[in-house]
PDB file of C-alpha atoms and ligand atoms in Angstrom:
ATOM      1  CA  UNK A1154      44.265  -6.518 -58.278  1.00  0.00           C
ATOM      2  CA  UNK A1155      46.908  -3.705 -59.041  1.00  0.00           C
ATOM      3  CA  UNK A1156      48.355  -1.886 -56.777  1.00  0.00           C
ATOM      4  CA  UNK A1157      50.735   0.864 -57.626  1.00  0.00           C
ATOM      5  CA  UNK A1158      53.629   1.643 -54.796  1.00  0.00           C
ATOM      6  CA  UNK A1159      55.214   4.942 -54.637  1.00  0.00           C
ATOM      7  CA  UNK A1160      55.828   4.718 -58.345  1.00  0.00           C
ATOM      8  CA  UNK A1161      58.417   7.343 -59.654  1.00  0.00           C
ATOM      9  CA  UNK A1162      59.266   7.926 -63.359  1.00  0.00           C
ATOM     10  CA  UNK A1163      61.827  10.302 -64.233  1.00  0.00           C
ATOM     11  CA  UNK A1164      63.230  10.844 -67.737  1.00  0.00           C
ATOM     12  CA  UNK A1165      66.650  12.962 -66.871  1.00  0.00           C
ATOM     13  CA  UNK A1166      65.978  15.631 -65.061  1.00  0.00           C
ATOM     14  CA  UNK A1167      62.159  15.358 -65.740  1.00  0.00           C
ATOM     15  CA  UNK A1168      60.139  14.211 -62.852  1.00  0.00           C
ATOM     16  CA  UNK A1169      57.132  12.937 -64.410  1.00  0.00           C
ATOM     17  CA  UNK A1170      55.739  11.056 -61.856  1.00  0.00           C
ATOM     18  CA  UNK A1171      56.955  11.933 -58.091  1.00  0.00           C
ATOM     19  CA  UNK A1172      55.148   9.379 -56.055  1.00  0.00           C
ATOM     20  CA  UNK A1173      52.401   7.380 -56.605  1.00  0.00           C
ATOM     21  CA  UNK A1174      50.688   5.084 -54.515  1.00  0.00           C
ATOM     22  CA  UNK A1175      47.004   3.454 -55.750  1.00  0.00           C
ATOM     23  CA  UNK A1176      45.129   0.851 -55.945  1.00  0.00           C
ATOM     24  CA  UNK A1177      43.352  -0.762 -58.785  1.00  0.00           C
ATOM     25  CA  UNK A1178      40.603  -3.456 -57.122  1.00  0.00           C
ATOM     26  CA  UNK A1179      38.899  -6.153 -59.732  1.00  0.00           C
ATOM     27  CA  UNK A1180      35.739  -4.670 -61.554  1.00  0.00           C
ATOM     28  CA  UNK A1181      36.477  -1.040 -61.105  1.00  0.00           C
ATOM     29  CA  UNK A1182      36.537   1.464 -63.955  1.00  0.00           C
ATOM     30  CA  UNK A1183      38.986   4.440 -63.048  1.00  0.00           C
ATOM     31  CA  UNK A1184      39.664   7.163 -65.377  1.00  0.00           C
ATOM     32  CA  UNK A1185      42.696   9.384 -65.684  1.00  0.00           C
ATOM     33  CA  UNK A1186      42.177  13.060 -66.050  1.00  0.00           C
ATOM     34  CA  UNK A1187      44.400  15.799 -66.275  1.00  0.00           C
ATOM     35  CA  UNK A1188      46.548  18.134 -68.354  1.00  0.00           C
ATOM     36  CA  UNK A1189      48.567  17.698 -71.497  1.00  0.00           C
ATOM     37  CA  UNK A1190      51.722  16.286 -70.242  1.00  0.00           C
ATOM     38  CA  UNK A1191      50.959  15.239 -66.723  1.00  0.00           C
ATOM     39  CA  UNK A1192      52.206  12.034 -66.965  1.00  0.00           C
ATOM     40  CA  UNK A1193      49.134  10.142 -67.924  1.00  0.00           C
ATOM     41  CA  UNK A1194      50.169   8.038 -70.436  1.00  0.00           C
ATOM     42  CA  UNK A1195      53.362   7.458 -68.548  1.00  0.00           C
ATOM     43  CA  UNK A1196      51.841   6.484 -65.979  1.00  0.00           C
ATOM     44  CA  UNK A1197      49.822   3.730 -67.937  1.00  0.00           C
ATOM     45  CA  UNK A1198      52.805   2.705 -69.712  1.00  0.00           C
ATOM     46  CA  UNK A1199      54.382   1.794 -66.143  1.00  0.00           C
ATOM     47  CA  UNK A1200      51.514   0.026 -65.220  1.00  0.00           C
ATOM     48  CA  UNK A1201      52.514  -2.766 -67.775  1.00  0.00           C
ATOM     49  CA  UNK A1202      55.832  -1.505 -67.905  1.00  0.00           C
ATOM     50  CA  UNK A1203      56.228  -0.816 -71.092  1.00  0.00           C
ATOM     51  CA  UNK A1204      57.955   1.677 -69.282  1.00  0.00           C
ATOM     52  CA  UNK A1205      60.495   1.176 -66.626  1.00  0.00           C
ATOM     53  CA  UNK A1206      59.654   3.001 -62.977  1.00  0.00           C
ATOM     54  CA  UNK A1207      62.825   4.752 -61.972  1.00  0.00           C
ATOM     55  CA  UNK A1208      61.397   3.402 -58.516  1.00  0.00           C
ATOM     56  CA  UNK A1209      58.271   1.860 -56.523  1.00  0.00           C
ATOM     57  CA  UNK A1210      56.292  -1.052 -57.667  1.00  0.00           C
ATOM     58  CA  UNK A1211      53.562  -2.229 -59.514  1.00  0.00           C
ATOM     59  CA  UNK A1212      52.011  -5.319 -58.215  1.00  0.00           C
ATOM     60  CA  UNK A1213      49.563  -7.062 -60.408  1.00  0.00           C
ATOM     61  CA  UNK A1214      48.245 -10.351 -59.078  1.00  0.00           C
ATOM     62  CA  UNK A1215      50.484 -10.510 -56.137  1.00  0.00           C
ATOM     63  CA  UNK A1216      53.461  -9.940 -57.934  1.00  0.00           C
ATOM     64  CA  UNK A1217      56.065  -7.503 -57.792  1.00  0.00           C
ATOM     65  CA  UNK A1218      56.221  -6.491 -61.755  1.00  0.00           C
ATOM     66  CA  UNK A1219      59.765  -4.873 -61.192  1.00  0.00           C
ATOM     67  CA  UNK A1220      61.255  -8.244 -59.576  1.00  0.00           C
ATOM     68  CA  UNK A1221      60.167 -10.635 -62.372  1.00  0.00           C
ATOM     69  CA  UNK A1222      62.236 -12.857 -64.909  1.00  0.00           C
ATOM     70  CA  UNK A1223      61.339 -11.494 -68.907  1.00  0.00           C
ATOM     71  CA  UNK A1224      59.602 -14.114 -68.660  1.00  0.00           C
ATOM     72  CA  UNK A1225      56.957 -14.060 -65.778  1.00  0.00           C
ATOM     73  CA  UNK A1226      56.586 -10.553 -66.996  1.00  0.00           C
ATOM     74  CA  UNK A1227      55.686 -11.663 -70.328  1.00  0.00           C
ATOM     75  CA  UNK A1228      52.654 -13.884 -68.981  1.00  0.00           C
ATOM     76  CA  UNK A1229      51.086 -11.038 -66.987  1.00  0.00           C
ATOM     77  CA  UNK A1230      51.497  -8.639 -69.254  1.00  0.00           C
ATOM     78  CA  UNK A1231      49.051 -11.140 -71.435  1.00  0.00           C
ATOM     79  CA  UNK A1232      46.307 -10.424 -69.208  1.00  0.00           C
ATOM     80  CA  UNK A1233      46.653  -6.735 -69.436  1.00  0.00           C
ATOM     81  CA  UNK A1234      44.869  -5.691 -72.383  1.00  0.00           C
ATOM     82  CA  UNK A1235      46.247  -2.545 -74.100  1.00  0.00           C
ATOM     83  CA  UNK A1236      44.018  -0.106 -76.039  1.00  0.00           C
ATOM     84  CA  UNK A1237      45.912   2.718 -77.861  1.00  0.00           C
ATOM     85  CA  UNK A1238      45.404   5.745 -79.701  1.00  0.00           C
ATOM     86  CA  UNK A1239      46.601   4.714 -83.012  1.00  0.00           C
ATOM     87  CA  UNK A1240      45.045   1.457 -82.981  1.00  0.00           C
ATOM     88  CA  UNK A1241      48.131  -0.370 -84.452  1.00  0.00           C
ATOM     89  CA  UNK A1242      46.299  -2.816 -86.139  1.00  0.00           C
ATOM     90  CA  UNK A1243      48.376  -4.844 -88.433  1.00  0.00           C
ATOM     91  CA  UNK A1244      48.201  -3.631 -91.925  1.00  0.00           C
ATOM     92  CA  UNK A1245      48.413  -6.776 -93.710  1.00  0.00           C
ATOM     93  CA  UNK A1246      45.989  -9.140 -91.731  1.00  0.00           C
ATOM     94  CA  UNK A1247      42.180  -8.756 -92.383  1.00  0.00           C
ATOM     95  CA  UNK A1248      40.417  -7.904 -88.972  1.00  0.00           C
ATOM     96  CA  UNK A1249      39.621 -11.336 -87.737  1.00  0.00           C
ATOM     97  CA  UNK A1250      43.265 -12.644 -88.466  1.00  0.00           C
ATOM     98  CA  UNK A1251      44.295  -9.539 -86.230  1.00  0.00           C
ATOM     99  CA  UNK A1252      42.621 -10.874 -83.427  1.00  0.00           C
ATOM    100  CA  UNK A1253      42.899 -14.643 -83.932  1.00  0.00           C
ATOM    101  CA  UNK A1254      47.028 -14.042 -83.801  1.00  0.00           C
ATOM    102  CA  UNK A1255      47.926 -13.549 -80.233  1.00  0.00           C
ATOM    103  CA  UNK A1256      45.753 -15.960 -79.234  1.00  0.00           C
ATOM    104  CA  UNK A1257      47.316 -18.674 -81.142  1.00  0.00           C
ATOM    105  CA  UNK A1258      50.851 -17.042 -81.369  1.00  0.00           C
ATOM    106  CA  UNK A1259      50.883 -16.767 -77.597  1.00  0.00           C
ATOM    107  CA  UNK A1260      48.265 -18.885 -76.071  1.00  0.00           C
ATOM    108  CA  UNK A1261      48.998 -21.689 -78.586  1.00  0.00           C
ATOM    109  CA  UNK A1262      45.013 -21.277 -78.868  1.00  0.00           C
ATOM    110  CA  UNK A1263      43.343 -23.791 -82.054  1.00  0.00           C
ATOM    111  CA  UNK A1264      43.006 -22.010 -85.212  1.00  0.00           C
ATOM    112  CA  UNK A1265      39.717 -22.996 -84.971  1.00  0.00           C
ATOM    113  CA  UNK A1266      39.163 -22.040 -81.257  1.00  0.00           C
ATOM    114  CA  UNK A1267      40.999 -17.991 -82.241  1.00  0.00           C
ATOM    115  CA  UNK A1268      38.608 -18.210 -85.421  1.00  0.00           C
ATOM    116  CA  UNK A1269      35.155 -19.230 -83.236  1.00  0.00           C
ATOM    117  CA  UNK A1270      36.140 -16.481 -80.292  1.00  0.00           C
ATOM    118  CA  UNK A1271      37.306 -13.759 -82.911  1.00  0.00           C
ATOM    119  CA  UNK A1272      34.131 -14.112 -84.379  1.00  0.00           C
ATOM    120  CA  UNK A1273      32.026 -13.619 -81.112  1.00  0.00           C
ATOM    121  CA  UNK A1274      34.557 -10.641 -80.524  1.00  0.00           C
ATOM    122  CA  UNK A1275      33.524  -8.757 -83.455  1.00  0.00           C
ATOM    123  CA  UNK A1276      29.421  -9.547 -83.339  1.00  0.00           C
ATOM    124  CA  UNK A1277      29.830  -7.715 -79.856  1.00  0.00           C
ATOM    125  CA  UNK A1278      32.219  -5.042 -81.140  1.00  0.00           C
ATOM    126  CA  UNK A1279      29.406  -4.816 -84.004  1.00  0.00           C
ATOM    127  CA  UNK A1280      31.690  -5.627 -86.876  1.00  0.00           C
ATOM    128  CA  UNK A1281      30.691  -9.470 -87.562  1.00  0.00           C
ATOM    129  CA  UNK A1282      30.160  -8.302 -91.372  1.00  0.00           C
ATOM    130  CA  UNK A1283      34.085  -6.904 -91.375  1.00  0.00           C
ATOM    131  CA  UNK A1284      35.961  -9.825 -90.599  1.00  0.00           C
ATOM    132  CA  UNK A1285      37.357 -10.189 -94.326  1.00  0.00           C
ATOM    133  CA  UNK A1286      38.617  -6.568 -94.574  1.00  0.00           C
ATOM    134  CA  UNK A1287      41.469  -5.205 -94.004  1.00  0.00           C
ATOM    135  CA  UNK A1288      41.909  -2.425 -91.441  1.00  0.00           C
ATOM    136  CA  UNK A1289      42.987   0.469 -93.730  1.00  0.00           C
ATOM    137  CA  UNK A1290      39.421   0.024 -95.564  1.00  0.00           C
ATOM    138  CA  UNK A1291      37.873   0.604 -92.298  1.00  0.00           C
ATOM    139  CA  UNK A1292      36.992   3.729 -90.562  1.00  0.00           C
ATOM    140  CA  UNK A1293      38.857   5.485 -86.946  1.00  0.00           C
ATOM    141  CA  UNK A1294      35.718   4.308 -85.081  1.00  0.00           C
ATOM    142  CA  UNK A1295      35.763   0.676 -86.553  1.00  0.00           C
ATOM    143  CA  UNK A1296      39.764   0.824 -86.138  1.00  0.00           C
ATOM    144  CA  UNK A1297      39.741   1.271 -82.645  1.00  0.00           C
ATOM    145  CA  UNK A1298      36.703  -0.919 -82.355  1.00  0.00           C
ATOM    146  CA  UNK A1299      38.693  -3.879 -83.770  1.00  0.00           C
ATOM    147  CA  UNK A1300      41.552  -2.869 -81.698  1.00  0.00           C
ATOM    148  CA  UNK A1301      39.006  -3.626 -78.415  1.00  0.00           C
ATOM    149  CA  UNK A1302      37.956  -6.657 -79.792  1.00  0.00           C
ATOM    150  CA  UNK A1303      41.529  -7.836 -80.367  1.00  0.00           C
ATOM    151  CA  UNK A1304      42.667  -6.922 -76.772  1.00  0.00           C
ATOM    152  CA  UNK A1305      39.424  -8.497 -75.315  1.00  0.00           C
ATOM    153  CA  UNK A1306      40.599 -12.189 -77.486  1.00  0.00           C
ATOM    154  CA  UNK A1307      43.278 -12.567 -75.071  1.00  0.00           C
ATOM    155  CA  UNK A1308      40.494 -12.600 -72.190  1.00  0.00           C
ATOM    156  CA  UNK A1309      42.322  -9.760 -70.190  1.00  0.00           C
ATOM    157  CA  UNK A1310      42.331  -9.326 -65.991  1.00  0.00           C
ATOM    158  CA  UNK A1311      42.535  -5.356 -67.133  1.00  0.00           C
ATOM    159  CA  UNK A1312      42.674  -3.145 -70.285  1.00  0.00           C
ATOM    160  CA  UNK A1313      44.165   0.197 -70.230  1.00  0.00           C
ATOM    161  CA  UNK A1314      43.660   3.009 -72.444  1.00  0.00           C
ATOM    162  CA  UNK A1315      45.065   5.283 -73.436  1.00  0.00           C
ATOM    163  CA  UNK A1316      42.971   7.913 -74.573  1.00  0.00           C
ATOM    164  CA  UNK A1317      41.399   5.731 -77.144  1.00  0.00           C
ATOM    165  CA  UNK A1318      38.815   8.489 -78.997  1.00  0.00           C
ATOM    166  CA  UNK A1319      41.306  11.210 -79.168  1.00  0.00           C
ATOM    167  CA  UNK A1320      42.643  10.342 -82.917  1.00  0.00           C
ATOM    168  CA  UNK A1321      39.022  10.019 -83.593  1.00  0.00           C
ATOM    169  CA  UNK A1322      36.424  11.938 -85.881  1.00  0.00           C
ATOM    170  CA  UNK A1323      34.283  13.514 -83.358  1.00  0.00           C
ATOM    171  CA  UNK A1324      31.100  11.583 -85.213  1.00  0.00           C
ATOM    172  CA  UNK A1325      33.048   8.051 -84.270  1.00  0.00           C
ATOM    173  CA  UNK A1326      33.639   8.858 -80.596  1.00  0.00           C
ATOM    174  CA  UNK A1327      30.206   7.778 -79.660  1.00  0.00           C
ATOM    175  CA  UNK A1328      30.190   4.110 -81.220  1.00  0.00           C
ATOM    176  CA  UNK A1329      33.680   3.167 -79.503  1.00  0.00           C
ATOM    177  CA  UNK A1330      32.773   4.868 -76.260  1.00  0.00           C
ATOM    178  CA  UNK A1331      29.460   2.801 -76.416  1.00  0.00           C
ATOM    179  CA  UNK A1332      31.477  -0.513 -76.629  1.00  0.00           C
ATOM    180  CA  UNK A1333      34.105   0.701 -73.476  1.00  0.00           C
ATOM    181  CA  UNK A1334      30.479   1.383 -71.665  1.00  0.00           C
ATOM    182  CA  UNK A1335      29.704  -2.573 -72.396  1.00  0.00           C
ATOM    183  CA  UNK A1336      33.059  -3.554 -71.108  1.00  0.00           C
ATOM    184  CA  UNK A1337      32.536  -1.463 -67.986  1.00  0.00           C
ATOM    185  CA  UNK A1338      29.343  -2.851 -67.738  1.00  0.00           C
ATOM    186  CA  UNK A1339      30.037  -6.786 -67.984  1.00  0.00           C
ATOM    187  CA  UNK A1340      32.253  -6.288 -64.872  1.00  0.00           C
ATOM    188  CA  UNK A1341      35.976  -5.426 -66.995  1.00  0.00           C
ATOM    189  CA  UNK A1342      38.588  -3.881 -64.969  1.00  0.00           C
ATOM    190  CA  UNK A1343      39.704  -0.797 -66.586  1.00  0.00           C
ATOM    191  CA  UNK A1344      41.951   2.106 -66.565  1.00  0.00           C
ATOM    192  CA  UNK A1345      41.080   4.786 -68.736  1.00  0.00           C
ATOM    193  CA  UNK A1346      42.871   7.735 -69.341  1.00  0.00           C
ATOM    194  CA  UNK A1347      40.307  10.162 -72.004  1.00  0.00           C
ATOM    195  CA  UNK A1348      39.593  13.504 -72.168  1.00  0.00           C
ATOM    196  CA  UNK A1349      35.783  12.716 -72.454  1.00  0.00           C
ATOM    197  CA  UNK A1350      34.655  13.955 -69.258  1.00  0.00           C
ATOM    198  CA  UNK A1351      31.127  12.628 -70.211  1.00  0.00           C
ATOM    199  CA  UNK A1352      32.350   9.736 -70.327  1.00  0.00           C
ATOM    200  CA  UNK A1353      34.468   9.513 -67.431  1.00  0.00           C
ATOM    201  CA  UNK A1354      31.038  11.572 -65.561  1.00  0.00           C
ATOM    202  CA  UNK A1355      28.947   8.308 -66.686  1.00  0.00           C
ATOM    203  CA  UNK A1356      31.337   5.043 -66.077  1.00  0.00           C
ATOM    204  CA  UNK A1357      33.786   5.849 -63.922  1.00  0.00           C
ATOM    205  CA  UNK A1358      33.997   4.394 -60.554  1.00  0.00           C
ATOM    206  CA  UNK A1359      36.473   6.676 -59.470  1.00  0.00           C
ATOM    207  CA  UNK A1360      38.256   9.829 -61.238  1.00  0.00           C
ATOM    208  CA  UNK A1361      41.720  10.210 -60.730  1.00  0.00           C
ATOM    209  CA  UNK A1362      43.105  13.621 -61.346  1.00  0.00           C
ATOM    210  CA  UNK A1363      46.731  14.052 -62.381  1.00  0.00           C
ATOM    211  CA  UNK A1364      49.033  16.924 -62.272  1.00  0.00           C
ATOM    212  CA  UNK A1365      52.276  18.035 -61.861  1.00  0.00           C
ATOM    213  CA  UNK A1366      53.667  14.223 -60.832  1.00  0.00           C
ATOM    214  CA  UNK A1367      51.092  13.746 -58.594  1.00  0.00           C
ATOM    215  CA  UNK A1368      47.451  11.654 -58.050  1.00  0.00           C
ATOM    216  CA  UNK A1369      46.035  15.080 -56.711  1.00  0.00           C
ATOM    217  CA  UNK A1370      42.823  13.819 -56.414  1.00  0.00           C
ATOM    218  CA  UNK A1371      40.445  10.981 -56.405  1.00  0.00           C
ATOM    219  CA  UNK A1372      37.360  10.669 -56.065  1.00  0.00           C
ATOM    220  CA  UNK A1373      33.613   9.592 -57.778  1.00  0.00           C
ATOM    221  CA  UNK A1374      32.709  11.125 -60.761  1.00  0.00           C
ATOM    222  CA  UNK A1375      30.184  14.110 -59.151  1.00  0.00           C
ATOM    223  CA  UNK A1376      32.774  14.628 -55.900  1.00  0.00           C
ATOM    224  CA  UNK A1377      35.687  15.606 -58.500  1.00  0.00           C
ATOM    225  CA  UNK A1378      33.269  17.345 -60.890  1.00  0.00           C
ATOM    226  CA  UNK A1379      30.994  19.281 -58.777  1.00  0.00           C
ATOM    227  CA  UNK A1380      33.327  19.970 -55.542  1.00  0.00           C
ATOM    228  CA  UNK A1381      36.874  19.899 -56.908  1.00  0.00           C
ATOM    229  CA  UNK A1382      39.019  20.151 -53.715  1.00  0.00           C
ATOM    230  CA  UNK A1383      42.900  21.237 -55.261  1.00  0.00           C
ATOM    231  CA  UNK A1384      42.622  24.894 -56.656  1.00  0.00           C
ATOM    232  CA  UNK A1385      44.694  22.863 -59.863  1.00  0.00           C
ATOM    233  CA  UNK A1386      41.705  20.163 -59.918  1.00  0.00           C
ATOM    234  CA  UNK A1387      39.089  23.221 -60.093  1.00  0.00           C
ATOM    235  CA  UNK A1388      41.214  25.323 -63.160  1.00  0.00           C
ATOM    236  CA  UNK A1389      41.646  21.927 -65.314  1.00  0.00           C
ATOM    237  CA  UNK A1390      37.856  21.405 -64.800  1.00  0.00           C
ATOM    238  CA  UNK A1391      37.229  25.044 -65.982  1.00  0.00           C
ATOM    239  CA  UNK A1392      38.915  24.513 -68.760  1.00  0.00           C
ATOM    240  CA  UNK A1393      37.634  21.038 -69.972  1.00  0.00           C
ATOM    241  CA  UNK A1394      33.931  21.510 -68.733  1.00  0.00           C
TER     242      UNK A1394
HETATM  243  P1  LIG B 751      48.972  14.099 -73.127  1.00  0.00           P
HETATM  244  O1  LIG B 751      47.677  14.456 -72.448  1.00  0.00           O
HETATM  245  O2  LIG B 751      49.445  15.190 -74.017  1.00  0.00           O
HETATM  246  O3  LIG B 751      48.954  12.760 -73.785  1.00  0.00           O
HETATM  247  P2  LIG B 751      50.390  12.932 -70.869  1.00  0.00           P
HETATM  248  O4  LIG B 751      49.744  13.338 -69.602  1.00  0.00           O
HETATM  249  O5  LIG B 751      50.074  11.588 -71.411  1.00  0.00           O
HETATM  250  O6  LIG B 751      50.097  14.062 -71.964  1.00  0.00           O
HETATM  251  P3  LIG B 751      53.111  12.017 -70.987  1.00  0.00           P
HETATM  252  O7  LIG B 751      53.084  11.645 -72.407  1.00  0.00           O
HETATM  253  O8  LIG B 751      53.093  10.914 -69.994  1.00  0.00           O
HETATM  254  O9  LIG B 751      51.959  13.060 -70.637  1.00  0.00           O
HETATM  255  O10 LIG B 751      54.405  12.897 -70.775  1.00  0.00           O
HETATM  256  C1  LIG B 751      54.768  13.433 -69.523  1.00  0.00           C
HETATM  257  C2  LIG B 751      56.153  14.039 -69.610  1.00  0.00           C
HETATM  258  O11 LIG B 751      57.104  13.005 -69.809  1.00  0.00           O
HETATM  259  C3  LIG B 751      56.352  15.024 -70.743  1.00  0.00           C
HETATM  260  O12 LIG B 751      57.145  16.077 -70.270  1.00  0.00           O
HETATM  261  C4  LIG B 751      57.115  14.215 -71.779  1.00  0.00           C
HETATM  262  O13 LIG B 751      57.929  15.039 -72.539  1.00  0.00           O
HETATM  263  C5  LIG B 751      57.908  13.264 -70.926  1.00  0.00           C
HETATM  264  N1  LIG B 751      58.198  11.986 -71.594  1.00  0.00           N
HETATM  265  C6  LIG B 751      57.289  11.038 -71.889  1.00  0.00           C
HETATM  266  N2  LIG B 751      57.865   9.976 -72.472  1.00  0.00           N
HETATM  267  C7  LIG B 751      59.180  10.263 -72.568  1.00  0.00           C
HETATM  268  C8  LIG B 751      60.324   9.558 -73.067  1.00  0.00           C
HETATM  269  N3  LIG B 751      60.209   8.330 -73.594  1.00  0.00           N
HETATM  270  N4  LIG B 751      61.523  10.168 -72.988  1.00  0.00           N
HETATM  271  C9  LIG B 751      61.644  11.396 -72.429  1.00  0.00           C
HETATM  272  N5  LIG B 751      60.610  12.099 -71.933  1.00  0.00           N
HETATM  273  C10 LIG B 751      59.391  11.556 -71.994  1.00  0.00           C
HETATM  274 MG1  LIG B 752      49.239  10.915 -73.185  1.00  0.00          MG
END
């Protein structure tokens, strides 16, 4: 469903990412491990590129993401969902009006339709009873929860975090990694890029490590945490574990 061509990134001199090439195949859950300033969340943000590759490709659906009118890129990036740290909810909308507006902003969906389907968003999210509020009386956990539901309205091919817990109090990880485990488990094709080894240990299909520009390695969950190949793979895991 996405495959990624000997992607390079470079900001100036910085190579951040020297030359990937991976694919992404409907249904699978991959998550992104590796150190602070590996390129991770570069490497997401060329995925839908909200970054720019400085070269490769990114093909999502059959197309060539780099070789697309504003456009064409537009409508695919609607069916990549985009999960963030900060949630970015909008301040001034209660929760279900921050779901229901992309919908009908950008999918021209009913106001009826957004309101039905926003609703059915947040019972699964388990936040039916905070429709009305706004986001700033709502906790990290319930943020970010809200944030799922509102990237999951636009009925998404793919969502990709970006370590979505991290901002988090550690007693609010649980509840939003519980609803990323439902995704994963009704089938959603996700990229995640965490920290929470548990997590990436329980729903991962495959691990990707990242360091130093490169995929080093890939693998499932128990191959890249019990036998770590790259001497780099088996430090990071020292660390982290
Ligand atoms: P972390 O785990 O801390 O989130 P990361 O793996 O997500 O780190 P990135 O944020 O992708 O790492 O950053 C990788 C490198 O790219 C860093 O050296 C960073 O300074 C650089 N970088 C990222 N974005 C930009 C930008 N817009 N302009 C210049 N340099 C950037
Ligand atoms: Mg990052």
């Amino acid at each position: 469903m996405l495959e990624i061509k000997n992607l390079k990134k470079t900001f100036g001199k910085n190579e951040v990412l020297k030359d990937i090439t991976e694919n992404v195949e409907k249904g699978q859950v991959i998550c992104v491990i590796g150190p602070s300033g590996s390129g991770k969340s570069t490497f997401l943000r060329c995925l839908n590129v909200l970054e720019q590759p400085t070269s490769g490709k990114i093909i999502f659906d059959g197309q060539d993401l780099a070789h697309i009118s504003e456009k064409e890129l537009n409508v695919l990036r609607e069916k990549m969902g985009m999960v963030f740290q900060g949630f970015n909810l909008f301040p001034n909308m209660s929760v279900l009006e921050n779901i229901k507006l992309a919908p009908m902003k950008v999918k021209k969906v009913s106001a009826e339709e957004a309101e039905k389907r926003g609703k059915e968003l947040l019972d699964r999210v388990g936040l039916l009873d905070k429709a009305d509020q706004y986001p700033d009386s709502l906790s990290g956990g319930q943020k970010q929860r809200v944030a799922i539901a509102r990237a999951l309205a636009m009925d998404p091919e793919v969502i990709l975090f970006d370590e979505p817990t991290s901002a988090l109090d550690p007693e609010m990880v649980g509840e939003v990694l519980k609803v990323m485990q439902d995704l994963a488990d009704s089938g959603m094709t996700m990229v995640v890029v965490t920290h929470e080894m548990g997590f990436a240990r329980e729903v991962a299909d495959e691990v990707w490590f990242m360091a130093d520009g490169y995929i080093q390695e890939i693998g499932k969950p128990e191959e890249i945490f019990e036998h770590p190949k790259s001497e780099r793979a088996k430090d990071f895991l020292a660390k982290v574990l």
